[in-house]
PDB file of C-alpha atoms in Angstrom:
ATOM      1  CA  MET O   1      73.039   6.466 -31.499  1.00 44.00           C
ATOM      2  CA  LYS O   2      70.460   4.473 -29.625  1.00 41.00           C
ATOM      3  CA  LYS O   3      73.181   2.712 -27.844  1.00 41.00           C
ATOM      4  CA  TYR O   4      74.666   6.098 -26.642  1.00 37.00           C
ATOM      5  CA  ILE O   5      71.189   7.392 -25.451  1.00 37.00           C
ATOM      6  CA  LEU O   6      70.667   4.313 -23.496  1.00 35.00           C
ATOM      7  CA  VAL O   7      73.858   4.503 -21.743  1.00 36.00           C
ATOM      8  CA  LEU O   8      73.350   8.272 -21.094  1.00 36.00           C
ATOM      9  CA  LEU O   9      69.869   7.568 -19.516  1.00 38.00           C
ATOM     10  CA  PHE O  10      71.385   4.745 -17.485  1.00 39.00           C
ATOM     11  CA  VAL O  11      74.069   7.047 -16.184  1.00 40.00           C
ATOM     12  CA  ILE O  12      71.513   9.868 -15.412  1.00 42.00           C
ATOM     13  CA  SER O  13      69.232   7.251 -13.684  1.00 45.00           C
ATOM     14  CA  CYS O  14      72.120   6.063 -11.436  1.00 46.00           C
ATOM     15  CA  PHE O  15      73.048   9.536 -10.620  1.00 47.00           C
ATOM     16  CA  LEU O  16      69.515  10.556  -9.593  1.00 49.00           C
ATOM     17  CA  HIS O  17      69.124   7.337  -7.532  1.00 50.00           C
ATOM     18  CA  SER O  18      72.334   7.642  -5.696  1.00 49.00           C
ATOM     19  CA  ASN O  19      71.804  11.207  -4.884  1.00 52.00           C
ATOM     20  CA  ALA O  20      68.067  10.627  -3.772  1.00 57.00           C
ATOM     21  CA  GLN O  21      69.394   9.227  -0.416  1.00 82.00           C
ATOM     22  CA  TRP O  22      71.018  12.473   0.570  1.00 86.00           C
ATOM     23  CA  VAL O  23      69.128  15.589   1.888  1.00 91.00           C
ATOM     24  CA  ILE O  24      70.697  18.576   3.443  1.00 92.00           C
ATOM     25  CA  ASN O  25      68.900  20.467   6.350  1.00 92.00           C
ATOM     26  CA  THR O  26      69.901  23.038   8.856  1.00 94.00           C
ATOM     27  CA  ILE O  27      69.741  21.566  12.373  1.00 94.00           C
ATOM     28  CA  ALA O  28      70.823  24.853  14.298  1.00 96.00           C
ATOM     29  CA  GLY O  29      71.153  28.449  13.589  1.00 95.00           C
ATOM     30  CA  ASP O  30      68.940  30.915  11.547  1.00 95.00           C
ATOM     31  CA  GLY O  31      71.897  32.199   9.381  1.00 93.00           C
ATOM     32  CA  THR O  32      72.062  35.468  11.286  1.00 94.00           C
ATOM     33  CA  PRO O  33      75.222  35.795  13.620  1.00 95.00           C
ATOM     34  CA  GLY O  34      74.229  36.410  17.238  1.00 95.00           C
ATOM     35  CA  TYR O  35      73.467  34.742  20.445  1.00 95.00           C
ATOM     36  CA  SER O  36      70.044  33.921  21.071  1.00 94.00           C
ATOM     37  CA  GLY O  37      67.397  31.100  21.261  1.00 93.00           C
ATOM     38  CA  ASP O  38      68.132  29.038  24.168  1.00 93.00           C
ATOM     39  CA  GLY O  39      65.221  27.033  25.365  1.00 91.00           C
ATOM     40  CA  GLY O  40      63.620  27.090  21.832  1.00 93.00           C
ATOM     41  CA  LEU O  41      64.092  25.198  18.501  1.00 94.00           C
ATOM     42  CA  ALA O  42      67.758  25.174  17.539  1.00 95.00           C
ATOM     43  CA  THR O  43      66.729  26.157  13.819  1.00 95.00           C
ATOM     44  CA  THR O  44      65.407  29.506  15.195  1.00 95.00           C
ATOM     45  CA  ALA O  45      68.511  30.219  17.470  1.00 95.00           C
ATOM     46  CA  GLN O  46      71.478  32.337  16.593  1.00 96.00           C
ATOM     47  CA  LEU O  47      75.071  31.230  16.501  1.00 96.00           C
ATOM     48  CA  ALA O  48      78.334  33.061  15.812  1.00 95.00           C
ATOM     49  CA  ALA O  49      80.934  31.150  13.878  1.00 94.00           C
ATOM     50  CA  PRO O  50      80.358  27.521  15.099  1.00 95.00           C
ATOM     51  CA  ALA O  51      83.788  25.894  14.976  1.00 91.00           C
ATOM     52  CA  GLY O  52      83.522  22.369  16.176  1.00 89.00           C
ATOM     53  CA  ILE O  53      80.764  19.771  16.579  1.00 92.00           C
ATOM     54  CA  VAL O  54      80.518  16.339  18.210  1.00 92.00           C
ATOM     55  CA  THR O  55      77.732  14.059  19.091  1.00 91.00           C
ATOM     56  CA  ASP O  56      77.028  11.827  21.997  1.00 88.00           C
ATOM     57  CA  ASP O  57      75.540   8.082  21.949  1.00 84.00           C
ATOM     58  CA  SER O  58      72.013   9.513  22.131  1.00 87.00           C
ATOM     59  CA  GLY O  59      72.397  11.703  18.928  1.00 91.00           C
ATOM     60  CA  ASN O  60      72.638  14.998  20.781  1.00 93.00           C
ATOM     61  CA  VAL O  61      74.657  17.637  19.036  1.00 95.00           C
ATOM     62  CA  TYR O  62      77.219  19.795  20.915  1.00 95.00           C
ATOM     63  CA  ILE O  63      78.548  22.914  19.198  1.00 96.00           C
ATOM     64  CA  ALA O  64      81.569  24.956  19.977  1.00 95.00           C
ATOM     65  CA  ASP O  65      79.940  28.513  19.277  1.00 96.00           C
ATOM     66  CA  TYR O  66      83.217  30.099  18.892  1.00 95.00           C
ATOM     67  CA  ARG O  67      82.461  33.924  18.878  1.00 95.00           C
ATOM     68  CA  ASN O  68      79.861  33.540  21.468  1.00 96.00           C
ATOM     69  CA  ASN O  69      82.334  31.860  23.878  1.00 96.00           C
ATOM     70  CA  ALA O  70      79.913  29.107  24.750  1.00 96.00           C
ATOM     71  CA  ILE O  71      79.355  25.414  24.268  1.00 96.00           C
ATOM     72  CA  ARG O  72      75.634  24.855  22.837  1.00 96.00           C
ATOM     73  CA  LYS O  73      73.731  21.613  22.865  1.00 95.00           C
ATOM     74  CA  VAL O  74      70.937  20.531  20.558  1.00 95.00           C
ATOM     75  CA  THR O  75      68.769  17.741  22.106  1.00 93.00           C
ATOM     76  CA  ALA O  76      68.047  15.118  19.531  1.00 92.00           C
ATOM     77  CA  SER O  77      64.712  14.184  20.814  1.00 91.00           C
ATOM     78  CA  THR O  78      63.284  17.704  20.936  1.00 92.00           C
ATOM     79  CA  GLY O  79      65.562  19.932  18.621  1.00 93.00           C
ATOM     80  CA  ILE O  80      65.733  22.188  21.635  1.00 93.00           C
ATOM     81  CA  ILE O  81      69.095  24.299  21.947  1.00 94.00           C
ATOM     82  CA  THR O  82      70.727  25.222  25.348  1.00 93.00           C
ATOM     83  CA  THR O  83      73.998  26.566  26.514  1.00 94.00           C
ATOM     84  CA  ILE O  84      75.884  24.118  28.694  1.00 92.00           C
ATOM     85  CA  ALA O  85      79.343  25.783  29.045  1.00 93.00           C
ATOM     86  CA  GLY O  86      80.300  29.450  28.926  1.00 93.00           C
ATOM     87  CA  ASN O  87      78.231  32.664  29.723  1.00 89.00           C
ATOM     88  CA  GLY O  88      78.947  34.510  26.538  1.00 91.00           C
ATOM     89  CA  THR O  89      81.723  36.595  27.980  1.00 92.00           C
ATOM     90  CA  PRO O  90      85.461  35.716  26.866  1.00 93.00           C
ATOM     91  CA  GLY O  91      87.476  34.993  29.812  1.00 91.00           C
ATOM     92  CA  TYR O  92      89.100  32.234  31.887  1.00 88.00           C
ATOM     93  CA  THR O  93      87.190  31.510  35.119  1.00 87.00           C
ATOM     94  CA  GLY O  94      84.992  28.872  36.601  1.00 84.00           C
ATOM     95  CA  ASP O  95      87.088  25.954  37.137  1.00 80.00           C
ATOM     96  CA  GLY O  96      85.552  23.662  39.767  1.00 74.00           C
ATOM     97  CA  GLY O  97      82.123  25.323  39.348  1.00 76.00           C
ATOM     98  CA  THR O  98      79.055  25.070  37.159  1.00 81.00           C
ATOM     99  CA  PRO O  99      79.989  25.034  33.423  1.00 88.00           C
ATOM    100  CA  ALA O 100      77.282  27.501  32.510  1.00 85.00           C
ATOM    101  CA  ASN O 101      78.876  30.052  34.963  1.00 85.00           C
ATOM    102  CA  ALA O 102      82.401  29.626  33.488  1.00 89.00           C
ATOM    103  CA  THR O 103      84.016  31.899  31.000  1.00 92.00           C
ATOM    104  CA  LEU O 104      85.530  30.529  27.818  1.00 94.00           C
ATOM    105  CA  ASN O 105      87.776  32.251  25.190  1.00 93.00           C
ATOM    106  CA  TYR O 106      86.881  31.403  21.689  1.00 94.00           C
ATOM    107  CA  PRO O 107      86.460  27.580  21.853  1.00 94.00           C
ATOM    108  CA  ASP O 108      87.107  25.879  18.579  1.00 92.00           C
ATOM    109  CA  GLY O 109      86.784  22.228  19.170  1.00 90.00           C
ATOM    110  CA  LEU O 110      85.210  19.455  21.236  1.00 92.00           C
ATOM    111  CA  ALA O 111      85.744  15.814  21.930  1.00 90.00           C
ATOM    112  CA  PHE O 112      84.169  13.074  24.145  1.00 88.00           C
ATOM    113  CA  ASP O 113      86.018  10.302  26.026  1.00 83.00           C
ATOM    114  CA  THR O 114      84.502   6.699  26.609  1.00 77.00           C
ATOM    115  CA  LEU O 115      83.216   7.783  29.959  1.00 75.00           C
ATOM    116  CA  GLY O 116      80.958  10.715  28.572  1.00 81.00           C
ATOM    117  CA  ASN O 117      83.351  13.579  29.757  1.00 85.00           C
ATOM    118  CA  ILE O 118      83.494  16.488  27.306  1.00 90.00           C
ATOM    119  CA  TYR O 119      86.633  18.285  26.481  1.00 90.00           C
ATOM    120  CA  ILE O 120      86.781  21.780  25.102  1.00 92.00           C
ATOM    121  CA  SER O 121      89.676  23.372  23.065  1.00 90.00           C
ATOM    122  CA  ASP O 122      89.692  26.644  24.836  1.00 91.00           C
ATOM    123  CA  ALA O 123      91.694  28.330  21.989  1.00 88.00           C
ATOM    124  CA  ASN O 124      92.497  31.794  23.233  1.00 89.00           C
ATOM    125  CA  ASN O 125      93.104  30.523  26.672  1.00 87.00           C
ATOM    126  CA  SER O 126      95.631  27.993  25.349  1.00 83.00           C
ATOM    127  CA  VAL O 127      94.053  25.138  27.574  1.00 86.00           C
ATOM    128  CA  VAL O 128      91.860  22.131  27.377  1.00 87.00           C
ATOM    129  CA  ARG O 129      88.760  22.245  29.675  1.00 90.00           C
ATOM    130  CA  GLU O 130      86.829  19.276  30.835  1.00 88.00           C
ATOM    131  CA  ILE O 131      83.144  19.000  31.647  1.00 87.00           C
ATOM    132  CA  SER O 132      82.830  15.998  33.906  1.00 77.00           C
ATOM    133  CA  GLU O 133      79.241  14.577  34.543  1.00 62.00           C
ATOM    134  CA  SER O 134      80.639  12.897  37.818  1.00 50.00           C
ATOM    135  CA  THR O 135      81.331  16.205  39.312  1.00 47.00           C
ATOM    136  CA  ALA O 136      78.983  18.364  37.449  1.00 49.00           C
ATOM    137  CA  GLY O 137      81.877  20.901  37.000  1.00 57.00           C
ATOM    138  CA  ILE O 138      84.351  22.318  34.676  1.00 64.00           C
ATOM    139  CA  LYS O 139      88.065  21.598  35.441  1.00 58.00           C
ATOM    140  CA  ASN O 140      91.480  22.358  34.181  1.00 55.00           C
ATOM    141  CA  MET O 141      93.573  19.692  35.961  1.00 44.00           C
ATOM    142  CA  GLU O 142      96.738  21.469  35.459  1.00 42.00           C
ATOM    143  CA  ASN O 143      95.734  23.067  38.847  1.00 44.00           C
ATOM    144  CA  LEU O 144      96.339  19.766  40.571  1.00 47.00           C
ATOM    145  CA  TYR O 145      99.655  18.606  38.952  1.00 55.00           C
ATOM    146  CA  TYR O 146     102.219  19.789  36.800  1.00 60.00           C
ATOM    147  CA  VAL O 147     102.165  17.841  33.587  1.00 70.00           C
ATOM    148  CA  ASN O 148     104.501  18.607  30.982  1.00 75.00           C
ATOM    149  CA  VAL O 149     104.888  16.905  27.342  1.00 82.00           C
ATOM    150  CA  TYR O 150     107.576  17.658  25.038  1.00 84.00           C
ATOM    151  CA  PRO O 151     108.474  18.067  22.130  1.00 89.00           C
ATOM    152  CA  ASN O 152     105.041  18.666  21.158  1.00 85.00           C
ATOM    153  CA  PRO O 153     104.222  18.853  18.260  1.00 88.00           C
ATOM    154  CA  GLY O 154     106.522  15.757  17.681  1.00 89.00           C
ATOM    155  CA  SER O 155     107.307  13.105  15.239  1.00 92.00           C
ATOM    156  CA  GLY O 156     105.562  10.464  17.523  1.00 92.00           C
ATOM    157  CA  ARG O 157     107.944  10.023  20.359  1.00 92.00           C
ATOM    158  CA  PHE O 158     107.102  12.360  23.449  1.00 90.00           C
ATOM    159  CA  VAL O 159     108.298  12.785  26.850  1.00 88.00           C
ATOM    160  CA  LEU O 160     105.863  13.098  29.813  1.00 84.00           C
ATOM    161  CA  SER O 161     106.710  14.485  33.246  1.00 78.00           C
ATOM    162  CA  CYS O 162     104.335  14.608  36.085  1.00 70.00           C
ATOM    163  CA  HIS O 163     105.025  16.403  39.375  1.00 63.00           C
ATOM    164  CA  SER O 164     102.785  17.581  42.221  1.00 57.00           C
ATOM    165  CA  GLU O 165     101.964  21.205  43.027  1.00 49.00           C
ATOM    166  CA  SER O 166     104.948  21.267  45.140  1.00 45.00           C
ATOM    167  CA  GLY O 167     107.259  20.461  42.169  1.00 44.00           C
ATOM    168  CA  VAL O 168     108.329  17.137  43.713  1.00 42.00           C
ATOM    169  CA  ALA O 169     107.337  13.735  42.097  1.00 44.00           C
ATOM    170  CA  ASP O 170     105.387  11.515  44.357  1.00 46.00           C
ATOM    171  CA  GLU O 171     107.648   8.461  45.031  1.00 46.00           C
ATOM    172  CA  GLU O 172     105.022   6.232  46.301  1.00 49.00           C
ATOM    173  CA  SER O 173     102.240   6.479  43.549  1.00 63.00           C
ATOM    174  CA  ASP O 174     101.790   5.357  39.978  1.00 75.00           C
ATOM    175  CA  VAL O 175      99.744   7.372  37.494  1.00 79.00           C
ATOM    176  CA  ILE O 176      97.928   5.793  34.326  1.00 85.00           C
ATOM    177  CA  LEU O 177      98.259   7.465  30.985  1.00 88.00           C
ATOM    178  CA  ASN O 178      95.476   7.220  28.418  1.00 89.00           C
ATOM    179  CA  VAL O 179      95.775   8.531  24.897  1.00 92.00           C
ATOM    180  CA  TYR O 180      92.687   8.823  22.612  1.00 90.00           C
ATOM    181  CA  ASN O 181      92.286   9.664  18.924  1.00 89.00           C
ATOM    182  CA  VAL O 182      90.047  12.448  17.793  1.00 82.00           C
ATOM    183  CA  LEU O 183      87.234   9.957  17.776  1.00 81.00           C
ATOM    184  CA  GLY O 184      87.583   9.354  21.322  1.00 82.00           C
ATOM    185  CA  GLN O 185      88.807   5.885  20.804  1.00 87.00           C
ATOM    186  CA  PRO O 186      91.779   4.585  23.126  1.00 90.00           C
ATOM    187  CA  ILE O 187      95.001   3.919  21.346  1.00 93.00           C
ATOM    188  CA  LEU O 188      97.446   3.692  24.282  1.00 93.00           C
ATOM    189  CA  THR O 189      97.205   2.909  28.085  1.00 92.00           C
ATOM    190  CA  LYS O 190     100.310   2.953  30.191  1.00 89.00           C
ATOM    191  CA  THR O 191     101.117   2.768  33.741  1.00 87.00           C
ATOM    192  CA  LEU O 192     103.810   5.393  34.754  1.00 80.00           C
ATOM    193  CA  ARG O 193     105.944   5.654  37.931  1.00 69.00           C
ATOM    194  CA  SER O 194     105.516   9.538  38.763  1.00 57.00           C
ATOM    195  CA  ALA O 195     108.865   9.198  40.539  1.00 45.00           C
ATOM    196  CA  GLN O 196     110.605   8.562  37.409  1.00 51.00           C
ATOM    197  CA  GLY O 197     109.993  12.101  36.294  1.00 60.00           C
ATOM    198  CA  ASP O 198     110.184  11.665  32.634  1.00 74.00           C
ATOM    199  CA  ASN O 199     108.288   8.898  30.813  1.00 83.00           C
ATOM    200  CA  THR O 200     108.236   8.126  27.172  1.00 86.00           C
ATOM    201  CA  ILE O 201     104.892   8.220  25.072  1.00 89.00           C
ATOM    202  CA  ASP O 202     105.462   6.379  21.725  1.00 92.00           C
ATOM    203  CA  LEU O 203     102.890   7.293  19.080  1.00 94.00           C
ATOM    204  CA  SER O 204     105.398   6.742  16.210  1.00 93.00           C
ATOM    205  CA  SER O 205     103.091   4.115  14.751  1.00 94.00           C
ATOM    206  CA  GLN O 206     100.115   6.389  14.567  1.00 93.00           C
ATOM    207  CA  PRO O 207      99.232   8.503  11.558  1.00 94.00           C
ATOM    208  CA  ALA O 208      99.824  12.224  11.860  1.00 92.00           C
ATOM    209  CA  GLY O 209      97.288  14.152  13.702  1.00 91.00           C
ATOM    210  CA  VAL O 210      95.947  15.365  16.952  1.00 89.00           C
ATOM    211  CA  TYR O 211      95.435  13.089  19.923  1.00 90.00           C
ATOM    212  CA  LEU O 212      94.144  13.761  23.497  1.00 86.00           C
ATOM    213  CA  TYR O 213      96.155  12.435  26.585  1.00 85.00           C
ATOM    214  CA  ARG O 214      94.731  12.041  30.178  1.00 82.00           C
ATOM    215  CA  VAL O 215      96.783  11.153  33.098  1.00 81.00           C
ATOM    216  CA  ILE O 216      94.733   9.733  36.037  1.00 78.00           C
ATOM    217  CA  SER O 217      95.705   8.634  39.474  1.00 74.00           C
ATOM    218  CA  GLU O 218      95.484   5.066  40.676  1.00 72.00           C
ATOM    219  CA  THR O 219      91.914   5.987  42.187  1.00 67.00           C
ATOM    220  CA  GLY O 220      90.751   7.281  38.882  1.00 68.00           C
ATOM    221  CA  SER O 221      91.051  10.984  39.610  1.00 67.00           C
ATOM    222  CA  LEU O 222      92.111  13.060  36.599  1.00 67.00           C
ATOM    223  CA  ILE O 223      95.346  14.806  37.277  1.00 72.00           C
ATOM    224  CA  GLY O 224      96.354  16.022  33.883  1.00 72.00           C
ATOM    225  CA  GLN O 225      95.291  16.389  30.256  1.00 74.00           C
ATOM    226  CA  GLY O 226      96.091  17.963  26.845  1.00 78.00           C
ATOM    227  CA  LYS O 227      96.817  17.424  23.241  1.00 83.00           C
ATOM    228  CA  LEU O 228      99.665  15.576  21.524  1.00 87.00           C
ATOM    229  CA  VAL O 229     100.155  16.595  17.871  1.00 89.00           C
ATOM    230  CA  VAL O 230     102.018  14.142  15.654  1.00 92.00           C
ATOM    231  CA  GLU O 231     103.790  15.392  12.575  1.00 92.00           C
ATOM    232  CA  LYS O 232     105.149  12.978   9.876  1.00 82.00           C
TER     233      LYS O 232
END
């Protein structure tokens, strides 16, 4: 009996010790759905169905505030919450302008790339929006080029076609394709000849999931972006 008691005490001690390291806290939202609190502590602010969260290298937290049609930021050093994109009204406006003046339509996901640009899954608008620090604006780069990827979802092999607004491929320029996983880590970089029309993206060696692709010009300008869904 003493043997079993000692074993039980040892198990309880290990359980308490392993769980003593973990503490749960609320970092944003007061538990009441709503849209308030910008400029104050995030814990006293109201959110409405937060659907996606990412952090940057400084520990700041970015929240896709789904039903508020906004992207909120909690600054790590102060705990202050602000709105960085979306004005609270559902819609699809603001490309090329200040992100806070743009309208989103139920954003449900966020991602960073290695350059610090923020990507928003603008769910009900069926687009991916970009907040670029270099331009201080929000963009949907499909306005510049027609970039099409098919089949999507796919088994891992996709075909990408890239044409200018005129619908004609630029015979003189190359474009660069970058593909990232959901952590923002690059998994594929490929130079494509836009005049070829169709180019193959091979992600068959990658696990099933969602990936982000970006097509940039030789000068580094973003000309197209979106999601690739790999199904196995």
